[in-house]
Short mmCIF file of C-alpha atoms in Angstrom, two decimals:
data_model
loop_
_atom_site.label_atom_id
_atom_site.label_comp_id
_atom_site.label_asym_id
_atom_site.label_seq_id
_atom_site.Cartn_x
_atom_site.Cartn_y
_atom_site.Cartn_z
CA ARG A 1 69.28 124.22 -18.51
CA ILE A 2 72.92 123.22 -18.51
CA ILE A 3 73.84 120.15 -17.52
CA PHE A 4 77.54 119.36 -17.97
CA THR A 5 79.51 116.49 -16.71
CA ASP A 6 83.22 115.91 -14.95
CA LYS A 7 86.03 113.18 -15.97
CA TRP A 8 85.06 110.87 -13.02
CA GLY A 9 80.99 110.66 -14.26
CA ASN A 10 79.75 113.41 -11.86
CA GLY A 11 77.10 115.75 -13.67
CA TYR A 12 76.03 119.35 -12.78
CA THR A 13 73.61 122.30 -13.32
CA ASN A 14 73.08 125.11 -11.34
CA ASP A 15 69.85 126.04 -8.77
CA HIS A 16 67.36 129.30 -9.05
CA LEU A 17 70.16 131.25 -6.37
CA GLY A 18 73.18 130.53 -9.40
CA TYR A 19 75.10 128.10 -6.76
CA LEU A 20 76.26 124.78 -9.05
CA VAL A 21 74.08 121.25 -7.89
CA LYS A 22 76.10 118.14 -8.31
CA TYR A 23 75.10 115.04 -8.86
CA ASP A 24 77.98 112.44 -7.46
CA ALA A 25 78.01 109.47 -9.71
CA GLU A 26 79.57 107.39 -7.40
CA LYS A 27 77.41 108.27 -4.50
CA LYS A 28 74.09 108.66 -6.33
CA GLU A 29 72.97 111.56 -4.61
CA LEU A 30 72.48 115.03 -5.31
CA ILE A 31 75.02 117.89 -3.64
CA ASN A 32 74.39 121.42 -3.48
CA LEU A 33 78.27 123.25 -3.81
CA ASP A 34 79.37 126.80 -2.33
CA ILE A 35 80.83 127.34 -6.00
CA LYS A 36 78.49 129.75 -7.52
CA ILE A 37 78.55 131.00 -11.12
CA PRO A 38 79.64 134.34 -11.97
CA ALA A 39 77.63 137.45 -11.68
CA LEU A 40 78.01 141.22 -11.54
CA PRO A 41 76.30 142.95 -9.30
CA GLY A 42 72.41 143.86 -10.42
CA THR A 43 72.03 141.28 -12.10
CA PRO A 44 68.73 140.71 -11.88
CA ALA A 45 67.41 137.29 -9.93
CA SER A 46 66.06 136.13 -13.07
CA SER A 47 68.85 136.16 -14.63
CA ILE A 48 70.79 134.25 -12.68
CA SER A 49 68.22 131.56 -12.58
CA THR A 50 68.49 130.70 -16.21
CA GLY A 51 72.55 130.53 -15.29
CA MET A 52 74.85 128.92 -17.99
CA GLY A 53 74.35 129.31 -21.29
CA ALA A 54 76.66 126.95 -22.35
CA THR A 55 79.75 125.04 -22.05
CA ALA A 56 83.31 123.45 -23.38
CA THR A 57 85.51 121.19 -21.68
CA ASP A 58 89.02 121.03 -22.16
CA SER A 59 90.73 118.22 -23.92
CA THR A 60 91.90 117.02 -20.72
CA GLY A 61 88.52 117.53 -18.40
CA ASP A 62 90.90 118.85 -16.17
CA ALA A 63 88.62 122.35 -16.52
CA ILE A 64 84.99 123.34 -17.80
CA TYR A 65 84.82 126.67 -19.15
CA GLY A 66 81.39 128.26 -19.23
CA ILE A 67 79.01 131.50 -20.57
CA THR A 68 76.14 132.57 -18.69
CA TYR A 69 72.93 133.63 -19.88
CA TYR A 70 73.97 137.34 -19.43
CA GLY A 71 77.43 136.58 -21.07
CA ARG A 72 79.89 136.50 -17.95
CA LEU A 73 82.45 133.90 -18.92
CA PHE A 74 84.11 131.22 -16.13
CA LYS A 75 86.22 128.09 -16.14
CA TYR A 76 85.20 126.22 -13.26
CA THR A 77 87.97 122.99 -11.79
CA PRO A 78 85.80 120.20 -10.75
CA SER A 79 87.40 117.96 -7.83
CA ASN A 80 85.92 114.51 -7.73
CA THR A 81 86.29 114.93 -3.19
CA GLY A 82 85.20 118.57 -3.08
CA ASP A 83 83.91 121.34 -4.66
CA GLY A 84 86.02 122.37 -7.19
CA GLU A 85 87.26 125.48 -8.26
CA MET A 86 85.63 128.64 -9.75
CA VAL A 87 87.21 131.05 -11.28
CA ASP A 88 85.52 134.37 -13.22
CA LEU A 89 86.86 135.22 -16.42
CA GLY A 90 84.96 138.46 -16.67
CA ASP A 91 82.39 139.89 -19.37
CA ALA A 92 82.70 138.18 -22.84
CA TRP A 93 82.43 141.84 -24.20
CA GLY A 94 84.87 142.22 -22.20
CA ASP A 95 83.85 145.69 -21.17
CA ALA A 96 81.74 145.92 -17.85
CA LYS A 97 80.67 149.37 -18.73
CA ARG A 98 78.32 147.61 -21.26
CA PHE A 99 76.61 145.03 -18.65
CA ASN A 100 73.41 144.08 -20.39
CA PRO A 101 71.65 141.79 -18.36
CA GLN A 102 69.53 140.94 -21.10
CA LEU A 103 72.39 140.09 -24.07
CA LYS A 104 71.71 136.05 -24.12
CA ALA A 105 75.03 133.67 -24.94
CA ALA A 106 73.54 130.78 -25.77
CA ASN A 107 77.28 129.07 -27.32
CA LEU A 108 80.46 128.43 -26.11
CA SER A 109 83.12 126.34 -28.31
CA LEU A 110 87.41 125.92 -26.90
CA ALA A 111 89.10 125.61 -30.23
CA PRO A 112 92.10 123.57 -29.93
CA ASN A 113 94.24 126.90 -30.08
CA GLY A 114 93.29 127.66 -26.74
CA LYS A 115 90.54 130.05 -27.35
CA LEU A 116 87.25 130.75 -26.77
CA TYR A 117 84.39 131.28 -29.17
CA TYR A 118 81.00 132.35 -28.86
CA ALA A 119 78.62 134.92 -30.36
CA LEU A 120 76.54 137.20 -28.75
CA GLY A 121 73.42 138.95 -29.54
CA GLY A 122 69.70 137.66 -30.09
CA HIS A 123 66.44 138.19 -28.85
CA GLY A 124 66.55 142.21 -29.70
CA VAL A 125 69.20 142.90 -27.62
CA PHE A 126 72.74 143.30 -29.86
CA LEU A 127 76.42 144.15 -29.07
CA THR A 128 76.71 145.82 -31.91
CA LYS A 129 75.61 149.45 -33.47
CA ASP A 130 74.18 147.45 -36.68
CA GLU A 131 71.83 145.40 -34.17
CA SER A 132 72.90 141.51 -35.83
CA ALA A 133 74.56 138.80 -32.88
CA ALA A 134 78.56 139.54 -32.65
CA LEU A 135 80.82 136.37 -33.31
CA ILE A 136 83.47 137.12 -30.68
CA GLU A 137 87.05 134.93 -29.93
CA PHE A 138 88.02 135.10 -26.08
CA ASN A 139 91.55 133.90 -24.68
CA PRO A 140 91.14 132.89 -21.49
CA ALA A 141 95.09 133.21 -20.80
CA LEU A 142 94.77 137.29 -20.89
CA PRO A 143 93.91 139.16 -17.77
CA GLN A 144 90.31 139.84 -17.28
CA GLY A 145 88.66 142.57 -19.63
CA LYS A 146 91.83 141.85 -22.19
CA GLY A 147 90.49 138.91 -23.72
CA ALA A 148 87.54 139.63 -26.05
CA ARG A 149 87.68 139.91 -29.44
CA ILE A 150 84.88 140.86 -31.77
CA LEU A 151 85.66 139.32 -34.95
CA THR A 152 82.62 139.78 -37.35
CA SER A 153 79.37 140.55 -37.13
CA LEU A 154 76.74 137.64 -39.00
CA ASN A 155 74.29 138.40 -41.00
CA LYS A 156 70.93 139.79 -39.15
CA ASP A 157 68.92 138.74 -42.02
CA ARG A 158 70.35 135.19 -42.28
CA VAL A 159 71.12 134.34 -38.72
CA ASN A 160 70.12 135.81 -35.78
CA GLU A 161 70.97 133.76 -32.47
CA LEU A 162 73.66 130.65 -32.59
CA MET A 163 73.14 127.83 -30.06
CA GLY A 164 75.48 124.91 -29.28
CA SER A 165 77.67 123.64 -26.70
CA GLN A 166 81.31 122.36 -27.95
CA VAL A 167 80.71 121.26 -31.58
CA VAL A 168 83.95 120.79 -32.64
CA ASP A 169 85.13 118.23 -34.85
CA ARG A 170 88.57 116.54 -35.74
CA ASP A 171 90.27 119.48 -37.98
CA GLY A 172 89.46 121.76 -35.17
CA TYR A 173 86.27 123.32 -37.20
CA LEU A 174 83.77 124.92 -34.76
CA TYR A 175 79.79 124.82 -35.63
CA TYR A 176 76.78 126.20 -34.57
CA GLY A 177 72.86 125.84 -35.13
#
């Protein structure tokens, strides 16, 4: 499970149905939000319950980008007094026809150029023909289905899967484990 915070110090995760749960820091209580993490029809309940694979917050703290374990991207704009707003950014590989809920996504970074970077693949399920994890750049400013671009395949003999949420240094370099 992933936990992220907003600029007001509230914490978030998801429940077993994919809805966001907020810890309201001021009230010191959990609040079930009427905001669901995006999923395509047919996504198995077991995948939805796993929820988020990684998150990345923009520099202002106004938006949290996320990727689900089953490869769906989203942008969540929190509200200190309400549920906030969830926007479905589409499939992490830009092609809903290739949907595979077993394709793992457990990393995400928002770079200074405003683009998201992540690798897809692992545990025997891959996007590329050579069965290696793919490093992908995603431009959230483009229309749904148009923002993803495979940058490279990772050496499958050395890297099978990447982990990490928003590990970016002051020079803009991205790091994954």
